């Protein structure tokens, strides 16, 4: 563990970005141990800041959560949120995605004085709505130091620029769980992302509907992946960001700050600026650089098949939230309040029999094929077994059985099976909510296509006769807490209800 920070070290760190739970600051000093690194510092909601003495006495994981994550004792034993975050990435989600694609970080001890000084230094750079929601948690004893994945570590003579793209892929498949209710059959036909856009639009969180399709991005089809990338560039929202030598040049900070990024002139202006920025990376005529960069991203996703790793973990959600919520109530051992409201009327079931699948939607590959190259713990391997899948995912429309019987089936499961269902759902939820960072650096001009064939970290673009060193990293791999299961269920119902009303023309 690296040594304790002093307050004056805060001057050597600068704001880079933040999510709901953490602030990311970039090291700008000269100490070798920290060059090319970022620090992930925990935030605390404003309403909890006065109750730190209560929060710090509570264990990180509840007793029920400890039973869910018992396959990974490092996760169970975590006594701070920072230790938990590192252990979860290193021992649980990381091996599922591929350890070479994740960075669990290094724990570093921080002082309250350092955190106070850092809070003051970066406050004028944080979005106002983020500040209103949360501040740096001054009671944290640790932070996580990790590589800045928008950069390559530079040697003393290395002056080649770096360009990186951060994508939030979202859920890349259509669910086929038999526990999806008849009235929610639309979930089998339309992606979660597409439906969620309508809810966000109705709540004025976004000013336009995204043109991005996760189903295209995960399709392994060159044309469809390219179409997905085009959609992200046209409507980036908080799903696309581009960094030049570590500095943000396209996209934004997320949330309400992104409403302007649906504006056509704004996007066109940013695209022109990006075209100029790329001139020292993409060697071609002006006006073609952004298009070739999109091709570079497409080729990298095709060659690495990194999204197949992500999709495999996403598909660990065999039951959908509509099934997993019942297992959750089994785990916490309280009466299920969903069941009385989940029994479908016969009329709804009859209507569902007339559903037709859209032939333009992709036919999802068998889950086991997607998982064939991954090495899971024995308990997870069992949940992906052919017998287990056949038992719980029979047919695309086996949900036409009585919902009441399905609820009874779920509530008759053992506590061990219920824990496994919830655990796999939470792992899949992490995979549906993470980001993928692709970072590129042009190679020397004498690096040929033949040379590139011998390297698994180089992409050659014949259109510009250039080779690019690249790396791929999954980030934002946060453990999802058990107490959010009700929230996930309610959000799912709100998304479907809003989309259904929109399609019927009753609201927009």
Coordinates of C-alpha atoms in Angstrom, one line a residue:
X1 CA 0.0 0.0 0.0
X2 CA 1.4 3.4 -0.9
X3 CA 2.1 5.9 1.8
X4 CA -0.2 8.4 3.4
X5 CA -1.0 11.6 1.4
X6 CA -0.4 15.0 2.9
X7 CA -2.8 17.9 2.2
X8 CA -0.4 19.8 -0.1
X9 CA -0.4 16.8 -2.5
X10 CA -3.8 17.9 -3.7
X11 CA -2.2 20.6 -5.8
X12 CA -0.7 17.8 -8.0
X13 CA -4.1 16.4 -8.9
X14 CA -6.8 17.8 -11.3
X15 CA -10.4 17.0 -12.1
X16 CA -11.0 14.5 -14.9
X17 CA -14.6 13.4 -14.4
X18 CA -17.0 11.6 -12.1
X19 CA -19.9 9.1 -11.8
X20 CA -22.6 8.7 -9.3
X21 CA -20.3 7.2 -6.6
X22 CA -16.8 8.5 -7.3
X23 CA -14.7 11.5 -8.4
X24 CA -11.8 10.8 -10.8
X25 CA -8.7 13.1 -10.5
X26 CA -5.6 13.0 -12.7
X27 CA -2.1 13.3 -11.4
X28 CA -0.2 16.3 -12.9
X29 CA 3.0 16.1 -10.8
X30 CA 6.4 14.5 -11.4
X31 CA 6.5 11.6 -8.9
X32 CA 7.3 8.5 -11.0
X33 CA 4.8 6.3 -9.0
X34 CA 1.9 8.5 -10.0
X35 CA 2.7 9.7 -13.6
X36 CA 0.0 8.4 -15.9
X37 CA -2.3 7.6 -13.0
X38 CA -5.8 8.7 -11.8
X39 CA -7.2 8.6 -8.3
X40 CA -10.7 7.3 -7.7
X41 CA -12.1 9.1 -4.6
X42 CA -15.4 8.1 -3.0
X43 CA -18.3 10.5 -2.8
X44 CA -21.0 10.7 -0.2
X45 CA -24.5 12.1 -0.8
X46 CA -25.0 15.5 0.9
X47 CA -27.8 14.1 3.2
X48 CA -25.4 11.5 4.6
X49 CA -22.3 13.7 5.2
X50 CA -23.5 14.6 8.7
X51 CA -24.0 11.0 9.7
X52 CA -20.5 9.7 9.0
X53 CA -20.2 8.3 12.5
X54 CA -23.2 6.1 11.8
X55 CA -22.1 5.0 8.3
X56 CA -18.6 4.1 9.4
X57 CA -19.8 1.7 12.1
X58 CA -21.9 -0.4 9.7
X59 CA -20.3 -3.3 7.8
X60 CA -19.9 -2.8 4.1
X61 CA -21.9 -5.9 3.1
X62 CA -25.1 -6.9 4.9
X63 CA -25.4 -10.5 6.2
X64 CA -27.5 -11.4 3.2
X65 CA -25.0 -9.9 0.8
X66 CA -22.2 -11.8 2.5
X67 CA -24.0 -15.0 1.8
X68 CA -24.5 -14.0 -1.9
X69 CA -20.9 -13.3 -2.5
X70 CA -19.5 -16.1 -0.3
X71 CA -17.6 -17.6 -3.3
X72 CA -15.2 -14.6 -3.0
X73 CA -14.1 -14.2 0.6
X74 CA -12.0 -11.2 -0.3
X75 CA -15.3 -9.4 -1.2
X76 CA -17.0 -10.6 1.9
X77 CA -14.2 -9.5 4.2
X78 CA -14.0 -5.9 2.8
X79 CA -14.3 -3.4 5.6
X80 CA -14.4 -0.3 3.5
X81 CA -16.1 0.6 0.2
X82 CA -12.7 1.2 -1.4
X83 CA -11.5 -2.3 -0.4
X84 CA -14.8 -3.7 -1.6
X85 CA -14.5 -2.0 -5.0
X86 CA -11.0 -3.4 -5.5
X87 CA -11.8 -6.9 -4.3
X88 CA -14.9 -7.1 -6.5
X89 CA -13.0 -6.2 -9.7
X90 CA -10.0 -8.3 -8.9
X91 CA -11.7 -11.5 -7.7
X92 CA -15.3 -11.5 -8.9
X93 CA -16.3 -9.6 -12.0
X94 CA -12.7 -9.2 -13.4
X95 CA -12.0 -12.9 -14.1
X96 CA -15.4 -13.2 -15.8
X97 CA -14.7 -10.4 -18.2
X98 CA -11.0 -11.3 -18.6
X99 CA -8.4 -10.1 -16.1
X100 CA -6.4 -8.6 -19.0
X101 CA -9.3 -6.2 -19.6
X102 CA -9.8 -4.8 -16.1
X103 CA -7.8 -2.7 -13.6
X104 CA -8.7 -3.3 -10.0
X105 CA -6.4 -0.5 -8.9
X106 CA -4.1 -0.1 -5.9
X107 CA -5.3 1.0 -2.5
X108 CA -3.7 4.1 -1.2
X109 CA -4.3 5.7 2.3
X110 CA -5.5 9.3 2.2
X111 CA -5.9 11.9 5.0
X112 CA -8.9 14.0 5.7
X113 CA -6.7 17.1 5.1
X114 CA -5.9 15.9 1.6
X115 CA -9.5 15.2 0.8
X116 CA -10.6 18.6 2.0
X117 CA -7.9 20.3 -0.1
X118 CA -8.9 18.2 -3.1
X119 CA -12.6 19.1 -2.7
X120 CA -11.7 22.8 -2.6
X121 CA -9.4 22.6 -5.6
X122 CA -11.8 20.8 -8.0
X123 CA -15.1 22.3 -6.8
X124 CA -15.2 24.9 -9.6
X125 CA -14.7 22.2 -12.3
X126 CA -17.5 19.9 -11.2
X127 CA -20.9 20.2 -12.7
X128 CA -23.3 22.1 -10.4
X129 CA -25.8 19.3 -10.3
X130 CA -23.1 16.8 -9.3
X131 CA -22.1 19.1 -6.4
X132 CA -25.7 19.4 -5.2
X133 CA -26.0 15.6 -5.1
X134 CA -22.7 14.6 -3.4
X135 CA -19.3 15.8 -2.2
X136 CA -16.1 13.9 -1.6
X137 CA -16.4 11.7 1.5
X138 CA -14.0 13.3 3.9
X139 CA -14.2 10.2 6.2
X140 CA -12.7 7.9 3.7
X141 CA -9.4 6.3 4.8
X142 CA -8.6 4.9 1.3
X143 CA -8.7 5.8 -2.4
X144 CA -7.9 3.7 -5.5
X145 CA -5.0 4.6 -7.7
X146 CA -5.2 3.2 -11.2
X147 CA -3.8 3.8 -14.7
X148 CA -5.3 6.5 -16.8
X149 CA -6.7 4.3 -19.5
X150 CA -7.1 7.2 -21.9
X151 CA -3.3 7.1 -22.3
X152 CA -0.4 4.8 -22.9
X153 CA 2.5 5.0 -20.4
X154 CA 5.1 7.0 -22.2
X155 CA 8.8 6.4 -22.5
X156 CA 11.3 9.3 -22.4
X157 CA 11.3 9.6 -26.2
X158 CA 7.7 8.8 -26.9
X159 CA 5.9 11.7 -28.3
X160 CA 3.2 10.0 -30.3
X161 CA -0.3 11.2 -29.4
X162 CA -3.1 9.0 -27.9
X163 CA -6.7 9.0 -28.9
X164 CA -9.2 7.1 -26.8
X165 CA -12.9 6.4 -27.0
X166 CA -15.1 5.5 -24.0
X167 CA -18.4 3.7 -24.8
X168 CA -21.2 2.7 -22.5
X169 CA -22.4 -0.4 -24.4
X170 CA -25.5 -1.1 -22.3
X171 CA -27.4 -4.4 -22.5
X172 CA -26.6 -6.2 -25.8
X173 CA -29.4 -8.8 -26.0
X174 CA -33.1 -9.2 -25.9
X175 CA -34.2 -11.2 -22.8
X176 CA -36.0 -14.5 -23.3
X177 CA -36.8 -15.4 -19.6
X178 CA -40.0 -17.3 -19.1
X179 CA -40.7 -15.1 -16.1
X180 CA -41.3 -12.0 -18.2
X181 CA -45.0 -11.3 -17.8
X182 CA -47.4 -11.3 -20.8
X183 CA -48.1 -7.6 -20.5
X184 CA -44.4 -6.9 -20.7
X185 CA -43.7 -9.0 -23.8
X186 CA -42.4 -5.9 -25.6
X187 CA -39.2 -6.5 -23.7
X188 CA -38.6 -9.5 -26.0
X189 CA -38.9 -7.3 -29.1
X190 CA -37.3 -3.9 -28.2
X191 CA -34.0 -3.3 -26.5
X192 CA -33.9 -2.1 -22.9
X193 CA -31.8 0.9 -24.0
X194 CA -34.3 2.0 -26.7
X195 CA -37.3 1.8 -24.3
X196 CA -35.4 3.6 -21.5
X197 CA -34.7 6.5 -23.9
X198 CA -38.5 7.2 -24.0
X199 CA -38.7 7.3 -20.2
X200 CA -35.7 9.7 -20.0
X201 CA -37.2 11.9 -22.7
X202 CA -40.5 12.1 -20.9
X203 CA -38.7 13.1 -17.7
X204 CA -36.7 15.7 -19.6
X205 CA -33.4 14.0 -18.8
X206 CA -32.5 14.0 -22.5
X207 CA -33.7 16.4 -25.3
X208 CA -33.8 13.7 -28.1
X209 CA -34.0 10.0 -28.5
X210 CA -30.6 8.3 -29.2
X211 CA -29.9 6.8 -32.6
X212 CA -27.6 4.3 -30.9
X213 CA -28.5 0.6 -30.9
X214 CA -26.7 -1.8 -28.4
X215 CA -28.0 -4.7 -30.4
X216 CA -26.1 -3.4 -33.4
X217 CA -22.9 -2.9 -31.4
X218 CA -23.0 -6.5 -30.0
X219 CA -24.0 -8.1 -33.3
X220 CA -20.5 -9.0 -34.6
X221 CA -21.6 -7.7 -38.0
X222 CA -19.2 -5.1 -39.4
X223 CA -22.0 -3.0 -40.9
X224 CA -24.2 -3.1 -37.8
X225 CA -21.3 -2.3 -35.5
X226 CA -20.4 0.7 -37.7
X227 CA -24.0 1.8 -37.7
X228 CA -24.0 1.7 -33.9
X229 CA -20.8 3.8 -33.8
X230 CA -22.4 6.3 -36.1
X231 CA -25.4 6.5 -33.8
X232 CA -23.2 7.2 -30.8
X233 CA -21.4 10.0 -32.7
X234 CA -24.8 11.6 -33.8
X235 CA -26.3 11.4 -30.3
X236 CA -23.5 10.8 -27.8
X237 CA -25.5 11.7 -24.6
X238 CA -23.4 10.2 -21.8
X239 CA -22.7 7.0 -23.8
X240 CA -19.7 8.3 -25.8
X241 CA -16.7 10.3 -24.9
X242 CA -13.4 10.8 -26.8
X243 CA -10.1 11.9 -25.2
X244 CA -7.0 13.4 -26.8
X245 CA -3.9 12.8 -24.8
X246 CA -6.1 12.3 -21.7
X247 CA -8.2 15.4 -22.2
X248 CA -11.9 15.3 -23.2
X249 CA -12.5 16.5 -26.7
X250 CA -15.9 15.0 -27.6
X251 CA -18.9 14.1 -25.5
X252 CA -19.5 15.4 -22.0
X253 CA -19.7 14.9 -18.3
X254 CA -23.1 13.0 -18.2
X255 CA -26.5 13.8 -16.9
X256 CA -28.4 17.0 -17.6
X257 CA -25.2 18.6 -18.9
X258 CA -25.6 16.5 -22.0
X259 CA -28.9 18.0 -23.2
X260 CA -27.0 20.2 -25.6
X261 CA -25.3 17.2 -27.2
X262 CA -28.6 16.4 -29.1
X263 CA -28.4 19.7 -30.9
X264 CA -27.4 19.2 -34.5
X265 CA -25.2 22.3 -34.8
X266 CA -23.5 21.5 -31.5
X267 CA -22.6 18.0 -32.7
X268 CA -21.5 19.3 -36.1
X269 CA -19.2 21.8 -34.4
X270 CA -17.7 19.2 -32.1
X271 CA -17.2 16.9 -35.1
X272 CA -15.3 19.6 -37.0
X273 CA -13.1 20.2 -33.9
X274 CA -12.5 16.4 -33.6
X275 CA -11.6 16.3 -37.3
X276 CA -8.9 18.9 -36.7
X277 CA -7.7 17.2 -33.5
X278 CA -7.2 13.9 -35.4
X279 CA -4.8 15.3 -38.0
X280 CA -1.7 14.0 -36.2
X281 CA -3.2 10.6 -35.7
X282 CA -5.2 9.7 -38.8
X283 CA -3.0 10.5 -41.9
X284 CA -5.5 11.3 -44.7
X285 CA -7.2 14.2 -46.4
X286 CA -9.1 16.7 -44.2
X287 CA -12.8 15.7 -43.9
X288 CA -12.1 12.0 -43.8
X289 CA -10.4 11.6 -40.4
X290 CA -13.4 11.1 -38.2
X291 CA -14.9 8.6 -40.7
X292 CA -11.6 6.6 -40.6
X293 CA -11.5 6.8 -36.8
X294 CA -15.0 5.2 -36.7
X295 CA -13.7 2.5 -39.0
X296 CA -10.7 2.0 -36.7
X297 CA -13.1 1.5 -33.7
X298 CA -15.2 -0.9 -35.7
X299 CA -12.3 -3.0 -36.8
X300 CA -10.9 -3.2 -33.2
X301 CA -14.2 -4.4 -31.8
X302 CA -14.5 -7.0 -34.5
X303 CA -10.9 -8.3 -34.1
X304 CA -10.8 -8.4 -30.3
X305 CA -14.4 -9.7 -29.8
X306 CA -14.1 -8.1 -26.4
X307 CA -17.8 -7.4 -26.5
X308 CA -18.5 -11.2 -26.5
X309 CA -16.9 -11.4 -23.1
X310 CA -19.2 -8.6 -21.9
X311 CA -22.3 -10.2 -23.5
X312 CA -21.5 -13.5 -21.8
X313 CA -21.6 -11.9 -18.4
X314 CA -24.7 -9.9 -19.2
X315 CA -26.5 -13.1 -20.2
X316 CA -25.9 -14.5 -16.7
X317 CA -29.2 -12.7 -16.0
X318 CA -31.3 -15.8 -17.0
X319 CA -34.4 -14.8 -15.1
X320 CA -34.8 -11.1 -15.9
X321 CA -35.6 -8.8 -13.0
X322 CA -39.2 -10.1 -13.1
X323 CA -37.9 -13.4 -12.0
X324 CA -34.9 -12.3 -9.9
X325 CA -37.1 -10.1 -7.7
X326 CA -38.9 -13.1 -6.3
X327 CA -35.5 -14.8 -5.5
X328 CA -34.5 -11.6 -3.8
X329 CA -37.5 -11.8 -1.4
X330 CA -36.5 -15.4 -0.7
X331 CA -33.0 -14.2 0.2
X332 CA -34.1 -11.5 2.6
X333 CA -36.8 -13.8 3.9
X334 CA -39.7 -11.4 3.9
X335 CA -43.1 -11.8 2.1
X336 CA -43.0 -11.0 -1.6
X337 CA -45.1 -7.9 -2.3
X338 CA -44.8 -8.4 -6.1
X339 CA -46.8 -11.7 -6.4
X340 CA -50.4 -10.3 -5.8
X341 CA -49.9 -7.9 -8.7
X342 CA -48.1 -10.1 -11.1
X343 CA -50.8 -12.6 -12.0
X344 CA -51.8 -12.0 -15.6
X345 CA -55.4 -12.0 -16.8
X346 CA -56.4 -14.7 -19.3
X347 CA -57.1 -12.1 -21.9
X348 CA -53.5 -10.8 -21.7
X349 CA -52.2 -14.3 -22.2
X350 CA -54.4 -14.9 -25.2
X351 CA -53.2 -11.6 -26.7
X352 CA -49.6 -12.7 -26.2
X353 CA -50.1 -15.8 -28.3
X354 CA -50.4 -13.5 -31.4
X355 CA -47.0 -11.9 -30.9
X356 CA -44.8 -12.0 -33.9
X357 CA -41.0 -11.6 -33.7
X358 CA -39.5 -8.8 -35.8
X359 CA -37.4 -10.6 -38.5
X360 CA -35.0 -7.7 -38.6
X361 CA -34.0 -8.3 -35.0
X362 CA -30.8 -10.5 -34.5
X363 CA -31.2 -14.1 -33.4
X364 CA -29.2 -14.3 -30.2
X365 CA -26.5 -16.9 -30.0
X366 CA -26.7 -19.7 -27.5
X367 CA -25.4 -18.4 -24.2
X368 CA -23.1 -21.3 -23.7
X369 CA -21.4 -20.5 -27.1
X370 CA -20.8 -17.0 -25.8
X371 CA -19.4 -18.3 -22.6
X372 CA -17.2 -21.1 -24.0
X373 CA -13.9 -19.2 -23.7
X374 CA -14.5 -17.9 -20.2
X375 CA -13.4 -19.6 -17.0
X376 CA -16.0 -19.2 -14.2
X377 CA -16.0 -20.4 -10.6
X378 CA -17.7 -23.8 -10.2
X379 CA -20.9 -22.3 -8.8
X380 CA -21.3 -20.0 -11.8
X381 CA -20.3 -22.8 -14.3
X382 CA -23.2 -24.8 -12.8
X383 CA -25.6 -21.9 -13.4
X384 CA -24.5 -21.8 -17.1
X385 CA -24.8 -25.6 -17.6
X386 CA -27.0 -27.0 -20.3
X387 CA -29.3 -28.7 -17.8
X388 CA -29.7 -25.5 -15.8
X389 CA -30.4 -23.3 -18.8
X390 CA -32.9 -25.8 -20.2
X391 CA -34.7 -25.9 -16.9
X392 CA -35.1 -22.1 -16.6
X393 CA -35.2 -20.8 -20.2
X394 CA -37.4 -23.2 -22.1
X395 CA -38.5 -21.5 -25.4
X396 CA -38.9 -17.9 -26.3
X397 CA -42.5 -17.8 -25.2
X398 CA -42.8 -20.3 -22.3
X399 CA -43.9 -17.3 -20.3
X400 CA -47.4 -18.1 -21.5
X401 CA -47.7 -20.5 -18.5
X402 CA -49.6 -19.2 -15.5
X403 CA -47.8 -16.3 -13.8
X404 CA -49.1 -17.6 -10.5
X405 CA -47.5 -20.9 -11.1
X406 CA -44.2 -19.3 -12.0
X407 CA -44.2 -17.2 -8.8
X408 CA -44.9 -20.4 -6.8
X409 CA -42.0 -22.1 -8.6
X410 CA -39.6 -19.3 -7.7
X411 CA -40.7 -19.1 -4.1
X412 CA -40.2 -22.9 -3.7
X413 CA -36.5 -22.7 -4.6
X414 CA -33.9 -23.3 -2.0
X415 CA -32.2 -20.4 -0.3
X416 CA -28.9 -21.4 -2.1
X417 CA -30.6 -21.4 -5.5
X418 CA -32.2 -18.0 -4.7
X419 CA -28.9 -16.5 -3.7
X420 CA -27.3 -17.8 -6.9
X421 CA -30.1 -16.2 -9.1
X422 CA -29.7 -12.8 -7.3
X423 CA -25.9 -13.0 -7.4
X424 CA -25.9 -13.7 -11.2
X425 CA -28.4 -10.9 -11.8
X426 CA -26.2 -8.4 -9.9
X427 CA -23.1 -9.6 -11.8
X428 CA -25.0 -9.1 -15.1
X429 CA -26.2 -5.7 -14.0
X430 CA -22.6 -4.6 -13.5
X431 CA -21.8 -5.8 -17.0
X432 CA -24.8 -3.9 -18.4
X433 CA -23.8 -0.7 -16.7
X434 CA -20.0 -0.5 -17.3
X435 CA -18.0 1.4 -19.9
X436 CA -15.4 0.2 -22.4
X437 CA -12.3 2.3 -23.1
X438 CA -10.4 1.8 -26.4
X439 CA -7.1 3.7 -26.6
X440 CA -5.0 4.1 -29.8
X441 CA -1.5 5.3 -30.6
X442 CA -0.1 5.4 -34.1
X443 CA 3.0 3.2 -34.7
X444 CA 6.1 4.2 -36.6
X445 CA 5.7 4.7 -40.3
X446 CA 7.7 1.7 -41.2
X447 CA 5.4 -0.7 -39.3
X448 CA 3.7 -2.7 -42.1
X449 CA 0.6 -4.8 -42.4
X450 CA 2.7 -7.9 -42.2
X451 CA 4.2 -6.8 -38.9
X452 CA 0.7 -6.1 -37.6
X453 CA -0.4 -9.7 -38.2
X454 CA 2.1 -10.9 -35.7
X455 CA 0.8 -8.6 -32.9
X456 CA -2.4 -9.0 -31.0
X457 CA -2.2 -5.4 -29.8
X458 CA -1.9 -3.7 -33.2
X459 CA -4.6 -2.8 -35.7
X460 CA -3.6 -2.0 -39.3
X461 CA -5.7 0.3 -41.4
X462 CA -5.2 -0.2 -45.1
X463 CA -7.1 2.9 -46.0
X464 CA -4.3 5.1 -44.5
X465 CA -1.5 2.4 -44.5
X466 CA -1.1 3.0 -40.7
X467 CA -0.7 0.6 -37.8
X468 CA -2.1 1.5 -34.4
X469 CA -1.1 0.2 -31.0
X470 CA -4.3 -0.3 -29.0
X471 CA -5.5 -1.4 -25.6
X472 CA -9.0 -2.2 -24.3
X473 CA -10.2 -1.8 -20.8
X474 CA -13.5 -2.2 -19.0
X475 CA -14.1 0.5 -16.4
X476 CA -16.9 1.5 -13.9
X477 CA -17.2 -2.1 -12.7
X478 CA -19.1 -1.3 -9.5
X479 CA -20.7 -4.0 -7.3
X480 CA -24.4 -3.6 -7.3
X481 CA -26.0 -3.6 -3.9
X482 CA -28.7 -6.0 -2.8
X483 CA -30.9 -3.2 -1.5
X484 CA -31.4 -1.8 -5.0
X485 CA -33.3 -4.9 -6.2
X486 CA -36.7 -3.1 -5.6
X487 CA -35.4 -0.1 -7.5
X488 CA -34.4 -2.2 -10.4
X489 CA -37.8 -3.8 -10.5
X490 CA -39.7 -0.5 -10.3
X491 CA -37.5 1.1 -12.9
X492 CA -38.0 -1.8 -15.3
X493 CA -41.8 -1.5 -14.9
X494 CA -41.7 2.3 -15.4
X495 CA -39.5 1.9 -18.6
X496 CA -41.9 -0.7 -20.1
X497 CA -45.0 1.3 -19.1
X498 CA -43.7 4.5 -20.6
X499 CA -42.6 2.9 -23.8
X500 CA -46.0 1.1 -24.2
X501 CA -47.9 4.4 -23.7
X502 CA -45.6 6.1 -26.2
X503 CA -46.3 3.5 -28.8
X504 CA -50.0 3.8 -28.2
X505 CA -49.7 7.5 -28.7
X506 CA -51.1 8.5 -25.3
X507 CA -47.9 10.4 -24.3
X508 CA -44.5 11.3 -25.6

